[in-house]
mmCIF file of C-alpha atoms and ligand atoms in Angstrom:
data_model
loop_
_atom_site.group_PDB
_atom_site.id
_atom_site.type_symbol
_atom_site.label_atom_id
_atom_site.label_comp_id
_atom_site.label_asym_id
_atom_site.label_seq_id
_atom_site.Cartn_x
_atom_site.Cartn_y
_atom_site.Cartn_z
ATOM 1 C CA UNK A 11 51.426 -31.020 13.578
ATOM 2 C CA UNK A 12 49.525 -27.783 13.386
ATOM 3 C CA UNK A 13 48.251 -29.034 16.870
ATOM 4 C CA UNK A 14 51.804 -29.210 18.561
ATOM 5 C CA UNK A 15 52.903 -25.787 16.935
ATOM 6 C CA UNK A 16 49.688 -24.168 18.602
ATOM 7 C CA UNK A 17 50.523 -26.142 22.149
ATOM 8 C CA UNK A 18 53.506 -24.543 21.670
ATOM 9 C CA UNK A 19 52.102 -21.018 21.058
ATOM 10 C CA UNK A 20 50.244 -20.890 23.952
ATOM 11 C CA UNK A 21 53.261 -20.734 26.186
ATOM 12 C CA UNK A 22 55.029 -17.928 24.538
ATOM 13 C CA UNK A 23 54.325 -14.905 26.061
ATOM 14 C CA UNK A 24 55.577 -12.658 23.092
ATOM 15 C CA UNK A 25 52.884 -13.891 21.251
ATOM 16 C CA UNK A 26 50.147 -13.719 23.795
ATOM 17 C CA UNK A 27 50.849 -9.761 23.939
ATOM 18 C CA UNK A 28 50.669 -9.566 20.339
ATOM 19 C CA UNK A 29 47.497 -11.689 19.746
ATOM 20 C CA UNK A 30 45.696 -10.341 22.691
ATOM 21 C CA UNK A 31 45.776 -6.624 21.108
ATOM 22 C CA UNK A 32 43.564 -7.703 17.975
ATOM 23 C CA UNK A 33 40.324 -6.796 18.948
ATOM 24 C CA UNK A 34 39.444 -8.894 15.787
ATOM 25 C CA UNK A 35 40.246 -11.590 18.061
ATOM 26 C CA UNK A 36 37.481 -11.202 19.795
ATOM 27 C CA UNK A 37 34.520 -13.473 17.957
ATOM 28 C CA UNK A 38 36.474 -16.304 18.276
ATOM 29 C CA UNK A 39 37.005 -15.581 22.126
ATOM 30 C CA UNK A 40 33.157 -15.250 22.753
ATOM 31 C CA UNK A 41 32.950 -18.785 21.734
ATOM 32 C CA UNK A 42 34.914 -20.513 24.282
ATOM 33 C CA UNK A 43 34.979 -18.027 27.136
ATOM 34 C CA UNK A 44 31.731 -16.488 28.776
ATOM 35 C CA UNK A 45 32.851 -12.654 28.853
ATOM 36 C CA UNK A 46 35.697 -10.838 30.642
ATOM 37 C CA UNK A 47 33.858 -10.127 34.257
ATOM 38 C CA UNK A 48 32.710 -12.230 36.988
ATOM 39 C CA UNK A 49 28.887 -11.505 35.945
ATOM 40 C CA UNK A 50 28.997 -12.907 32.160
ATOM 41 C CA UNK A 51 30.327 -16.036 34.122
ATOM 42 C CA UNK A 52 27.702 -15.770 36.343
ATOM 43 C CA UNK A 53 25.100 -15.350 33.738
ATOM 44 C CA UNK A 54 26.096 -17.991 31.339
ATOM 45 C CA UNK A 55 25.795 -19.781 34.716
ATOM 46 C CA UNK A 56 22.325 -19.037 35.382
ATOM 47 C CA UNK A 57 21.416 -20.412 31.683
ATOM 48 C CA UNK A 58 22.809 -23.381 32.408
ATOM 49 C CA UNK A 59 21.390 -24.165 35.341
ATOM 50 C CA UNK A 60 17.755 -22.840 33.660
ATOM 51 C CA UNK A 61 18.574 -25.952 31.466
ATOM 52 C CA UNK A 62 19.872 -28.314 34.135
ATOM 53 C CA UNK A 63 23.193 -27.927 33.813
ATOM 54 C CA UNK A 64 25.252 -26.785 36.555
ATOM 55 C CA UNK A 65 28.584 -24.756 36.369
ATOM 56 C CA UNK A 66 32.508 -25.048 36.534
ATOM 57 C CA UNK A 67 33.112 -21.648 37.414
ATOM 58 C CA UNK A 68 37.344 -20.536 35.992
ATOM 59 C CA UNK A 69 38.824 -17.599 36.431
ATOM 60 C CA UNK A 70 41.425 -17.377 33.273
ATOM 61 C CA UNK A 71 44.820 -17.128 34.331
ATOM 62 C CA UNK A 72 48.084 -19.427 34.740
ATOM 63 C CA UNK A 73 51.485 -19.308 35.066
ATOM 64 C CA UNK A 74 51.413 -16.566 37.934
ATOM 65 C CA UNK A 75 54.991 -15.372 38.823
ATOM 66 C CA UNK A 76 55.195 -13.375 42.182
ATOM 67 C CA UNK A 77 53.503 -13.349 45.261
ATOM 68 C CA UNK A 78 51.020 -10.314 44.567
ATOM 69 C CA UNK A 79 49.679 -11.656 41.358
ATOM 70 C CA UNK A 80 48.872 -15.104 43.230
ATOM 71 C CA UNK A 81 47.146 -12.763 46.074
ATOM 72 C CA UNK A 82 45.010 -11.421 43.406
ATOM 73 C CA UNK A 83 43.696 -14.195 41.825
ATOM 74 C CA UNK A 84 43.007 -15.670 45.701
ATOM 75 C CA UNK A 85 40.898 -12.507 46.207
ATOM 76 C CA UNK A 86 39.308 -12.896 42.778
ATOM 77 C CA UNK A 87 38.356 -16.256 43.463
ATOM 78 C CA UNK A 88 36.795 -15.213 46.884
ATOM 79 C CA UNK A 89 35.304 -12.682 45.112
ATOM 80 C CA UNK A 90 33.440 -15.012 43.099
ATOM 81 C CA UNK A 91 32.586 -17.596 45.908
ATOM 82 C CA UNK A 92 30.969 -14.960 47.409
ATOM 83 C CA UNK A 93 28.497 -14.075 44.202
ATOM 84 C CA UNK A 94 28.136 -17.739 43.798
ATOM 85 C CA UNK A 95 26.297 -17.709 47.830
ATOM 86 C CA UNK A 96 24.279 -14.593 46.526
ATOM 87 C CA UNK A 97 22.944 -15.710 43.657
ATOM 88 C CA UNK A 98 22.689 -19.302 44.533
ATOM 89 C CA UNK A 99 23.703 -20.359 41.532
ATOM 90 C CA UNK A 100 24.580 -24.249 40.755
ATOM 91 C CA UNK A 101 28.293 -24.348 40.295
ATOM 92 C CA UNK A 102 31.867 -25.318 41.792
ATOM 93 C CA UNK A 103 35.015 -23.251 41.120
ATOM 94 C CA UNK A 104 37.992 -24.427 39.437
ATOM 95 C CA UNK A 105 41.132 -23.514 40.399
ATOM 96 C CA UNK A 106 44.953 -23.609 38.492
ATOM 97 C CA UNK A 107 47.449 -24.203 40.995
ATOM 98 C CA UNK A 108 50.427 -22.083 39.569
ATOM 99 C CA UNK A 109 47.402 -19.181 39.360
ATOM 100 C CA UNK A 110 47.649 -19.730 43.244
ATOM 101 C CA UNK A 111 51.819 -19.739 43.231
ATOM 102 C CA UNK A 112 52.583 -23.245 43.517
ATOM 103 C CA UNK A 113 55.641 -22.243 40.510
ATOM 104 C CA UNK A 114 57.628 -20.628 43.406
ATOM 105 C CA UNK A 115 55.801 -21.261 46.620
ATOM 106 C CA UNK A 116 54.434 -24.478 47.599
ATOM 107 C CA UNK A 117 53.439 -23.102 51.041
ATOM 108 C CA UNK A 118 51.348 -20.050 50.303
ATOM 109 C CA UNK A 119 49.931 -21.678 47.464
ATOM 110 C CA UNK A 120 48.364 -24.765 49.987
ATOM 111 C CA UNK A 121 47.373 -21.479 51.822
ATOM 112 C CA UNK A 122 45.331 -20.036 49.812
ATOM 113 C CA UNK A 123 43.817 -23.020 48.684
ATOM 114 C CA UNK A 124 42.997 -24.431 52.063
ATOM 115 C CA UNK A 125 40.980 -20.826 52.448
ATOM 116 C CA UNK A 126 39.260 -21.245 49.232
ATOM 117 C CA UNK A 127 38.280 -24.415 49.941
ATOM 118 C CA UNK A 128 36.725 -23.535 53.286
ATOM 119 C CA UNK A 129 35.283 -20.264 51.637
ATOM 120 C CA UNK A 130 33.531 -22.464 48.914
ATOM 121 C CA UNK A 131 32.557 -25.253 51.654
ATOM 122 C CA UNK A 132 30.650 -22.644 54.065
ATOM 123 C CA UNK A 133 29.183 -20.928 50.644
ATOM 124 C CA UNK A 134 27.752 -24.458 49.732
ATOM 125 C CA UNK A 135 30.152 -25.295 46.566
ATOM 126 C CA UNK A 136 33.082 -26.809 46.071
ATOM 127 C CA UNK A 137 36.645 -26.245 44.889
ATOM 128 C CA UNK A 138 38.115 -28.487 41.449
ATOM 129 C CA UNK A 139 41.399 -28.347 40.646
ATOM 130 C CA UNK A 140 43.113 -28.009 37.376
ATOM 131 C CA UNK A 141 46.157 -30.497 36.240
ATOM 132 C CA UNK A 142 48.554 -28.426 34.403
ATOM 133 C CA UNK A 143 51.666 -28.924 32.355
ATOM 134 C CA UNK A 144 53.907 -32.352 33.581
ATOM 135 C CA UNK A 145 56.570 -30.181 35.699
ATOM 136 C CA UNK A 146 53.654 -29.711 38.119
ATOM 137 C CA UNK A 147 52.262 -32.829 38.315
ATOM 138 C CA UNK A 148 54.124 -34.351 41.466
ATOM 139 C CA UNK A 149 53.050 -31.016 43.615
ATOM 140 C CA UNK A 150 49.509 -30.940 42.369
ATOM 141 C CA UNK A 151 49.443 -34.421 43.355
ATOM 142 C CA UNK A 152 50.690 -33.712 47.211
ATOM 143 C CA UNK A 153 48.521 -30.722 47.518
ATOM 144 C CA UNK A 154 45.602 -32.457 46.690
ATOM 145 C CA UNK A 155 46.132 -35.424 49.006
ATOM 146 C CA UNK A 156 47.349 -32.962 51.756
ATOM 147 C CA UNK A 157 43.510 -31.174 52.132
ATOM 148 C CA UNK A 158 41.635 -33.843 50.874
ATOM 149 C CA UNK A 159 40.759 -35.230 54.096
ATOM 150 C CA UNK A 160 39.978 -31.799 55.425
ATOM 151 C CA UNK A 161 37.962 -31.157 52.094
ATOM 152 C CA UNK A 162 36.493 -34.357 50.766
ATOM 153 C CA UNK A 163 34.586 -32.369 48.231
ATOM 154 C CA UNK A 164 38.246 -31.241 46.770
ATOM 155 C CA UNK A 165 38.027 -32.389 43.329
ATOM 156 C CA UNK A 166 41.888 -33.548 41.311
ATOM 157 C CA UNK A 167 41.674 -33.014 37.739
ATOM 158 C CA UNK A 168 44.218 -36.213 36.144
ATOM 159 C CA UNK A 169 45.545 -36.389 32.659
ATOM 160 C CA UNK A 170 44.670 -40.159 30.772
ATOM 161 C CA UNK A 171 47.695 -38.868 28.400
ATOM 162 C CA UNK A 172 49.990 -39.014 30.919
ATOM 163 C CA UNK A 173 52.260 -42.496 30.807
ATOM 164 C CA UNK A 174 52.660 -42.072 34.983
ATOM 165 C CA UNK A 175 48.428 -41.432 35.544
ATOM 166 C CA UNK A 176 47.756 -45.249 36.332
ATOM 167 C CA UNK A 177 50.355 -45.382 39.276
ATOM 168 C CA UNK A 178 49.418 -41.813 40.602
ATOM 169 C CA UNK A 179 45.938 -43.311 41.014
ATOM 170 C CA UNK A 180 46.770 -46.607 42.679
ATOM 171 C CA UNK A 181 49.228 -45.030 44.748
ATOM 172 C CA UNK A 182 45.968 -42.307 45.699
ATOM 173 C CA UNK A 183 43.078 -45.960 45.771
ATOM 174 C CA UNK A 184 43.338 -45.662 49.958
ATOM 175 C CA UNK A 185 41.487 -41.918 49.725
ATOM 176 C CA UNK A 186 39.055 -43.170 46.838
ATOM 177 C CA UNK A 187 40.376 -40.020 44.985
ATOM 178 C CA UNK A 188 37.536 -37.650 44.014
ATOM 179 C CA UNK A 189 38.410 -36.740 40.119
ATOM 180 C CA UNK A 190 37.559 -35.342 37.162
ATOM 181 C CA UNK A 191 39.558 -37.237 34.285
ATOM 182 C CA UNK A 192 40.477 -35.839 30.829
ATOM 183 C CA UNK A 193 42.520 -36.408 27.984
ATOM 184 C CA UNK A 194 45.344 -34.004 28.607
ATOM 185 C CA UNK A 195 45.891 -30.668 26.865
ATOM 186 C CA UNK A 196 49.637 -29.830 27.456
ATOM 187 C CA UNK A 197 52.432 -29.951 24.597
ATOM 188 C CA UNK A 198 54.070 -32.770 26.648
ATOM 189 C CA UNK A 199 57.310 -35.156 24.960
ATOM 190 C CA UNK A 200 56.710 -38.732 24.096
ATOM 191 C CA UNK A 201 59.048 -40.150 26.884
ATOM 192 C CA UNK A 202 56.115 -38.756 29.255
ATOM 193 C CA UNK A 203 52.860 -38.487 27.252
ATOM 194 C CA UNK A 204 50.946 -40.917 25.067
ATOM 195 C CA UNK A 205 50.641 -38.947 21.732
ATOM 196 C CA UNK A 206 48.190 -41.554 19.800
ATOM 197 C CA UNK A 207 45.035 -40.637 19.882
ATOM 198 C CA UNK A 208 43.738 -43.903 20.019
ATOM 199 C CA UNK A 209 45.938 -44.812 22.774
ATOM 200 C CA UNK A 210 44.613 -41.963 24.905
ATOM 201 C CA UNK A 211 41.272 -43.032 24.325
ATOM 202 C CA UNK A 212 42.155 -46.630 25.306
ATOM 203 C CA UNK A 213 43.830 -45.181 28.464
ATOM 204 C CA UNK A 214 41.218 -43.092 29.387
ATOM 205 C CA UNK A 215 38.554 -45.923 29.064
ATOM 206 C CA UNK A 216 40.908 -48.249 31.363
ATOM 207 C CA UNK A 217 40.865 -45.022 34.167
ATOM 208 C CA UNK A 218 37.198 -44.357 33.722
ATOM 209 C CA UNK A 219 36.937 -48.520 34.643
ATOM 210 C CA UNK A 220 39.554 -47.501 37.601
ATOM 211 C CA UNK A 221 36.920 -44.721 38.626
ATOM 212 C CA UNK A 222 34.167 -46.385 38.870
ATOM 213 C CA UNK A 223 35.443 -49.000 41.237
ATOM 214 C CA UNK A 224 38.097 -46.932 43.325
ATOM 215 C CA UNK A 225 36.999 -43.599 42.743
ATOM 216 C CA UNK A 226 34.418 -41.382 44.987
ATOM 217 C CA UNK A 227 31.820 -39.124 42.538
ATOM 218 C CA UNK A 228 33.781 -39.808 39.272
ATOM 219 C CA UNK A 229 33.677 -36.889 36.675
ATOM 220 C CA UNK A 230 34.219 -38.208 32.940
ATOM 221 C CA UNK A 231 35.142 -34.584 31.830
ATOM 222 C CA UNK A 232 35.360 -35.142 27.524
ATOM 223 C CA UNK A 233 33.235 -34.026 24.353
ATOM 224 C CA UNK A 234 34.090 -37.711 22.500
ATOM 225 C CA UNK A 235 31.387 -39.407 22.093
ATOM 226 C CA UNK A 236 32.532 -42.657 22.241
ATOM 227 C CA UNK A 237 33.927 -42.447 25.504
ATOM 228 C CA UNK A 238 31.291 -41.201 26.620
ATOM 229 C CA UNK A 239 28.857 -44.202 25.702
ATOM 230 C CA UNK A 240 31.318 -46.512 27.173
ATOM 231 C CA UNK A 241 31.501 -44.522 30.188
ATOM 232 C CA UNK A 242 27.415 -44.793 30.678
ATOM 233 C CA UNK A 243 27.825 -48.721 29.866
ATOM 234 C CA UNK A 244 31.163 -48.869 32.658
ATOM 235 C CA UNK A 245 28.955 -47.145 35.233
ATOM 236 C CA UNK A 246 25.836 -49.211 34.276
ATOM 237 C CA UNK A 247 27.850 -52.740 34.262
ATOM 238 C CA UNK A 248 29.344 -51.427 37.625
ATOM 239 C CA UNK A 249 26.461 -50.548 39.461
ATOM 240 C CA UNK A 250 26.780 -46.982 39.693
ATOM 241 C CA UNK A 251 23.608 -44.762 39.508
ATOM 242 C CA UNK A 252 23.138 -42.457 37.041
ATOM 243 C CA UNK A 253 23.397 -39.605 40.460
ATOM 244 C CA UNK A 254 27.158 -41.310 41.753
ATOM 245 C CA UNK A 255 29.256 -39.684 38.559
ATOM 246 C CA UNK A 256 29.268 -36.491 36.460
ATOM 247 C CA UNK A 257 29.748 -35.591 32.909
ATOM 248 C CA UNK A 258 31.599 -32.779 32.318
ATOM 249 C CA UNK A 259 32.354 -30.372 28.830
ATOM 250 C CA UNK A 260 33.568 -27.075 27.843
ATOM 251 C CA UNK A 261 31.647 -23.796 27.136
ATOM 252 C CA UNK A 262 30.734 -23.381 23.408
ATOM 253 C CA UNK A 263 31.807 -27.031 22.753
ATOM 254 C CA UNK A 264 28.985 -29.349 21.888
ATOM 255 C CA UNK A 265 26.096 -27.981 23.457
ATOM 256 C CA UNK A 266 23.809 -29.465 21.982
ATOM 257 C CA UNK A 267 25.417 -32.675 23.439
ATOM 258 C CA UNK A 268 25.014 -31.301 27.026
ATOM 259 C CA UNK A 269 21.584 -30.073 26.774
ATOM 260 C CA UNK A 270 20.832 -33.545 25.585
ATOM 261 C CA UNK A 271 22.420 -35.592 28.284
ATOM 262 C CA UNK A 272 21.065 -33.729 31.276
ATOM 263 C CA UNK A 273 17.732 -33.908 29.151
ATOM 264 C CA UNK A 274 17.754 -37.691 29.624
ATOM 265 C CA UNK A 275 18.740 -37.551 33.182
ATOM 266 C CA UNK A 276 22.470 -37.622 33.917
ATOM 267 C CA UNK A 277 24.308 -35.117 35.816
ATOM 268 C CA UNK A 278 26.475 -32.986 33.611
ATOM 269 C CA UNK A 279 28.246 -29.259 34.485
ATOM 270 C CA UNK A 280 29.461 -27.297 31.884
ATOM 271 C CA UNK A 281 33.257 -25.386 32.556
ATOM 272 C CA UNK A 282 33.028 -21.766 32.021
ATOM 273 C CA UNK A 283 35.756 -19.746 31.850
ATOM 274 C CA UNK A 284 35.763 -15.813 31.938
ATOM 275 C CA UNK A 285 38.434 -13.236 32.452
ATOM 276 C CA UNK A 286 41.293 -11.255 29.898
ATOM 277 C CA UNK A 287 43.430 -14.028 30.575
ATOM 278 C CA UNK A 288 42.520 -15.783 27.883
ATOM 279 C CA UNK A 289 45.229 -16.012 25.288
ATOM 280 C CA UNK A 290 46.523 -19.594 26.538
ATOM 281 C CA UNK A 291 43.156 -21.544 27.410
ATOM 282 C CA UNK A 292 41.853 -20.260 23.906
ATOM 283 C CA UNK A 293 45.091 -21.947 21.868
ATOM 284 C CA UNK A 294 44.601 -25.284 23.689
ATOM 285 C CA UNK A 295 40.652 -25.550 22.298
ATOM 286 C CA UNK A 296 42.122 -24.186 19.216
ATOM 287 C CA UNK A 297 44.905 -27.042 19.044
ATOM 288 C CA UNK A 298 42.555 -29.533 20.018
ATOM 289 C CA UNK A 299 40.526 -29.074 16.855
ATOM 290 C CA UNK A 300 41.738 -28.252 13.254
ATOM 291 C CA UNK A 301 38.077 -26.822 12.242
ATOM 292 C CA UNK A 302 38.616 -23.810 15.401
ATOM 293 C CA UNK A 303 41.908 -22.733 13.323
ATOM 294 C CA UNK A 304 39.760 -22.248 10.081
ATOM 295 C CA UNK A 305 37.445 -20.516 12.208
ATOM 296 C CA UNK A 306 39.770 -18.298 13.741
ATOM 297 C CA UNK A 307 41.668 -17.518 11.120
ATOM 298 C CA UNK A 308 38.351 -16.458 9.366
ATOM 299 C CA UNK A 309 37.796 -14.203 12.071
ATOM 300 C CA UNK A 310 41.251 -12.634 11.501
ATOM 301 C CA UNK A 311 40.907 -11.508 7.945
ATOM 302 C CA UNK A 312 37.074 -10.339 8.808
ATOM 303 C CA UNK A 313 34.901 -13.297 6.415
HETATM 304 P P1 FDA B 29 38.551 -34.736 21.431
HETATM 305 O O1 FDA B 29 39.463 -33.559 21.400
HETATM 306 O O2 FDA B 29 38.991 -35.965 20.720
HETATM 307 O O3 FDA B 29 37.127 -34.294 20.919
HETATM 308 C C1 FDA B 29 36.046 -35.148 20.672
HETATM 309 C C2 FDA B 29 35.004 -34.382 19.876
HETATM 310 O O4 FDA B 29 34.531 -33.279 20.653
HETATM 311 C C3 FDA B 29 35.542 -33.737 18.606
HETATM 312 O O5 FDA B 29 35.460 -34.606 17.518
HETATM 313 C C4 FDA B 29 34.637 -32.538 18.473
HETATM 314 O O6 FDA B 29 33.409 -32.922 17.936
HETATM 315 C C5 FDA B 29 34.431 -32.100 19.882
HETATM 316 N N1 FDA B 29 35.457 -31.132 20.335
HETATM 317 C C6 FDA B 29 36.488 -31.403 21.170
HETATM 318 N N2 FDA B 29 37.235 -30.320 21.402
HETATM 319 C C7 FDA B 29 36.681 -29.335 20.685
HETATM 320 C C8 FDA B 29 36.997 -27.979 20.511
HETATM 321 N N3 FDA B 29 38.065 -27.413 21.110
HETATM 322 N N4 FDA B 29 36.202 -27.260 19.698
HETATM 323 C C9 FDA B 29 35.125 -27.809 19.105
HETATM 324 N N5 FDA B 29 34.773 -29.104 19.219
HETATM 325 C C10 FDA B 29 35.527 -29.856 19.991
HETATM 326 N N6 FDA B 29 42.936 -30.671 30.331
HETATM 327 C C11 FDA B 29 44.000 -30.634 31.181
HETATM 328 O O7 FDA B 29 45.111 -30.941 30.767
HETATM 329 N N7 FDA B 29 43.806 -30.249 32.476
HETATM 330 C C12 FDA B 29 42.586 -29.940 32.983
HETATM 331 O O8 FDA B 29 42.459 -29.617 34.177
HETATM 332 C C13 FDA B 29 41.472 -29.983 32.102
HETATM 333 N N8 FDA B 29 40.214 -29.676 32.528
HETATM 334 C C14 FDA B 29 39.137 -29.896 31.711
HETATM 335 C C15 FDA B 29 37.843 -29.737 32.193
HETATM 336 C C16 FDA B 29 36.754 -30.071 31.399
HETATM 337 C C17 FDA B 29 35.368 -29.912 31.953
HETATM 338 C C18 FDA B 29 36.965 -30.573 30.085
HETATM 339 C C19 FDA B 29 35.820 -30.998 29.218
HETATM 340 C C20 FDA B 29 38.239 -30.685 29.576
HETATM 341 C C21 FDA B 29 39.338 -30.336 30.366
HETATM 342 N N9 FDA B 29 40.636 -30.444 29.872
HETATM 343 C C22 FDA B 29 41.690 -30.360 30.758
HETATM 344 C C23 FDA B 29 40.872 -30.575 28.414
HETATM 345 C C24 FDA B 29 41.064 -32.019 27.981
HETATM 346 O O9 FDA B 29 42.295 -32.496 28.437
HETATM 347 C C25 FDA B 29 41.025 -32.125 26.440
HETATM 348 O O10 FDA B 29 42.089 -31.402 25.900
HETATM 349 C C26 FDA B 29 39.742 -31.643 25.803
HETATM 350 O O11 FDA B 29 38.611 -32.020 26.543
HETATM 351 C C27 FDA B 29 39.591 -32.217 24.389
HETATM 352 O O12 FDA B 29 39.531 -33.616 24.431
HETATM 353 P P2 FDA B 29 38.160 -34.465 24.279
HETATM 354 O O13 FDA B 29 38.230 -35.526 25.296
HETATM 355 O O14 FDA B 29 37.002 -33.576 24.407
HETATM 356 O O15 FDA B 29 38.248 -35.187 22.912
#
């Protein structure tokens, strides 16, 4: 319940201006998001890597509703591809769509995606792409299949929660799609979302399977453990080297998980977010785990 009301939170925009003023706010932000420039990003990068871990590189923002604000972000992420081929830094860059415009224009959007993803390809990394509420699903879907073949190293973020994932995928097995797969982090209505958490899991298990046998470079991108081990066991039963998928995880969320599964070997990269646009990306982690309330709302009344 608290969950859903938070989901909901993070889409009003009245409250997003209000919370993003407390500067007591900003303890809890440190924990999930590296700083508010391009360095601390970069940084946090760089301490990853020192540990074998390479990076998801996000620049915070969503939701983007004219033309100049999606021009912006563009430059911002060019910006970064740019420090990523100074520093040499192990990481991709991932990438909202309706940060890029795809809410009111499809076209530029695929624009400045296609130049990001040539940017990133002659800089040595690689564009990801974030799945996003359920209204966007259908366009994500098309853009992704439209540069794929241009950009094989395009990687489609897909939602187990989603009752329509299964299909999307079959309908994408002639491409062997390259994805990362997550649970699914949107407030979305039973009619379109599984909202049992064990059915999720079961879902995401089946697609993992899917992955594995249809799937190019397969990212398992979750902090539950379980899934996790059965993911190793899937890839191990099917054949696939511990080098042909990735595990992927948050900043600040089970580190100590991370560290230990690129300690034994396995290729894991760690997302890490950084920007002021956090106010939306910091409800979801806080939805997604009752303890992070308690801990934020500690934060609030200073104990
Ligand atoms: P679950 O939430 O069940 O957590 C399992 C365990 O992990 C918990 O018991 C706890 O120990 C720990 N944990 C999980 N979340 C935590 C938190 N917030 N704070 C502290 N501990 C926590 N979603 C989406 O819709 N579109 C997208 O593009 C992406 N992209 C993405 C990239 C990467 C790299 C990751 C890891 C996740 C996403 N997600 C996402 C988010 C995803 O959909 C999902 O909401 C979260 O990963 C939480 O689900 P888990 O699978 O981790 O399991």
């Amino acid at each position: 319940m608290l969950g859903r009301i938070l989901l909901w939170a993070a889409e009003k925009s009245w409250i997003q201006e209000t919370v993003t003023r407390w500067r007591v706010t900003r303890g809890v932000v440190d924990r999930f998001v590296a700083g508010s420039d391009l360095e601390d990003a970069i940084n946090a990068i760089k301490e990853l890597n020192g540990v074998g871990i390479g990076g998801i590189l996000d620049l915070l923002g969503e939701g983007v509703t004219d033309p100049d604000g999606a021009a912006v972000a563009a430059g911002e992420y060019l910006a970064s591809i740019k420090r990523i081929e100074e520093t040499g830094i192990d990481t991709t860059v991932s990438v909202k769509l309706t940060q890029l415009g795809l809410a009111f224009d499809k076209g530029a959007c695929i624009d400045h995606l296609r130049r990001l993803a040539a940017e990133a390809e002659a800089a040595g990394t690689s564009v990801e792409i974030d799945m996003e509420q359920s209204d966007y699903v259908s366009d994500t879907l098309d853009v992704y299949r439209l540069l794929q073949s241009d950009f094989p190293k395009l990687r489609l973020a897909i939602q187990a929660y989603l009752r329509r994932t299964p299909v999307d995928l079959e309908e994408m097995a002639d491409i062997r799609p390259r994805i990362r797969l997550v649970k699914g982090a949107y407030a979305e209505p039973e009619e379109l979302a599984l909202h049992k958490k064990r059915e999720i899991k079961a879902q995401f298990s089946f697609l993992a399977d899917w992955l594995f046998e249809k799937g190019s470079d397969p990212a398992l991108a979750t902090h539950d453990g379980e899934l996790i081990e059965g993911a190793l066991k899937a890839a191990r039963l099917s054949g696939v080297g511990d080098e042909d998928f990735e595990i992927q995880m948050l900043y600040g969320i089970r580190a100590d998980l991370q560290r230990k599964l690129a300690g034994m070997g396995f290729r894991v990269r760690t997302y890490v977010p950084f920007g002021s646009t956090w106010y939306p990306y910091l409800t979801r982690r806080l939805a997604e785990r009752p303890a992070n309330v308690r801990f934020f709302l500690r934060a609030l009344i200073g104990r």
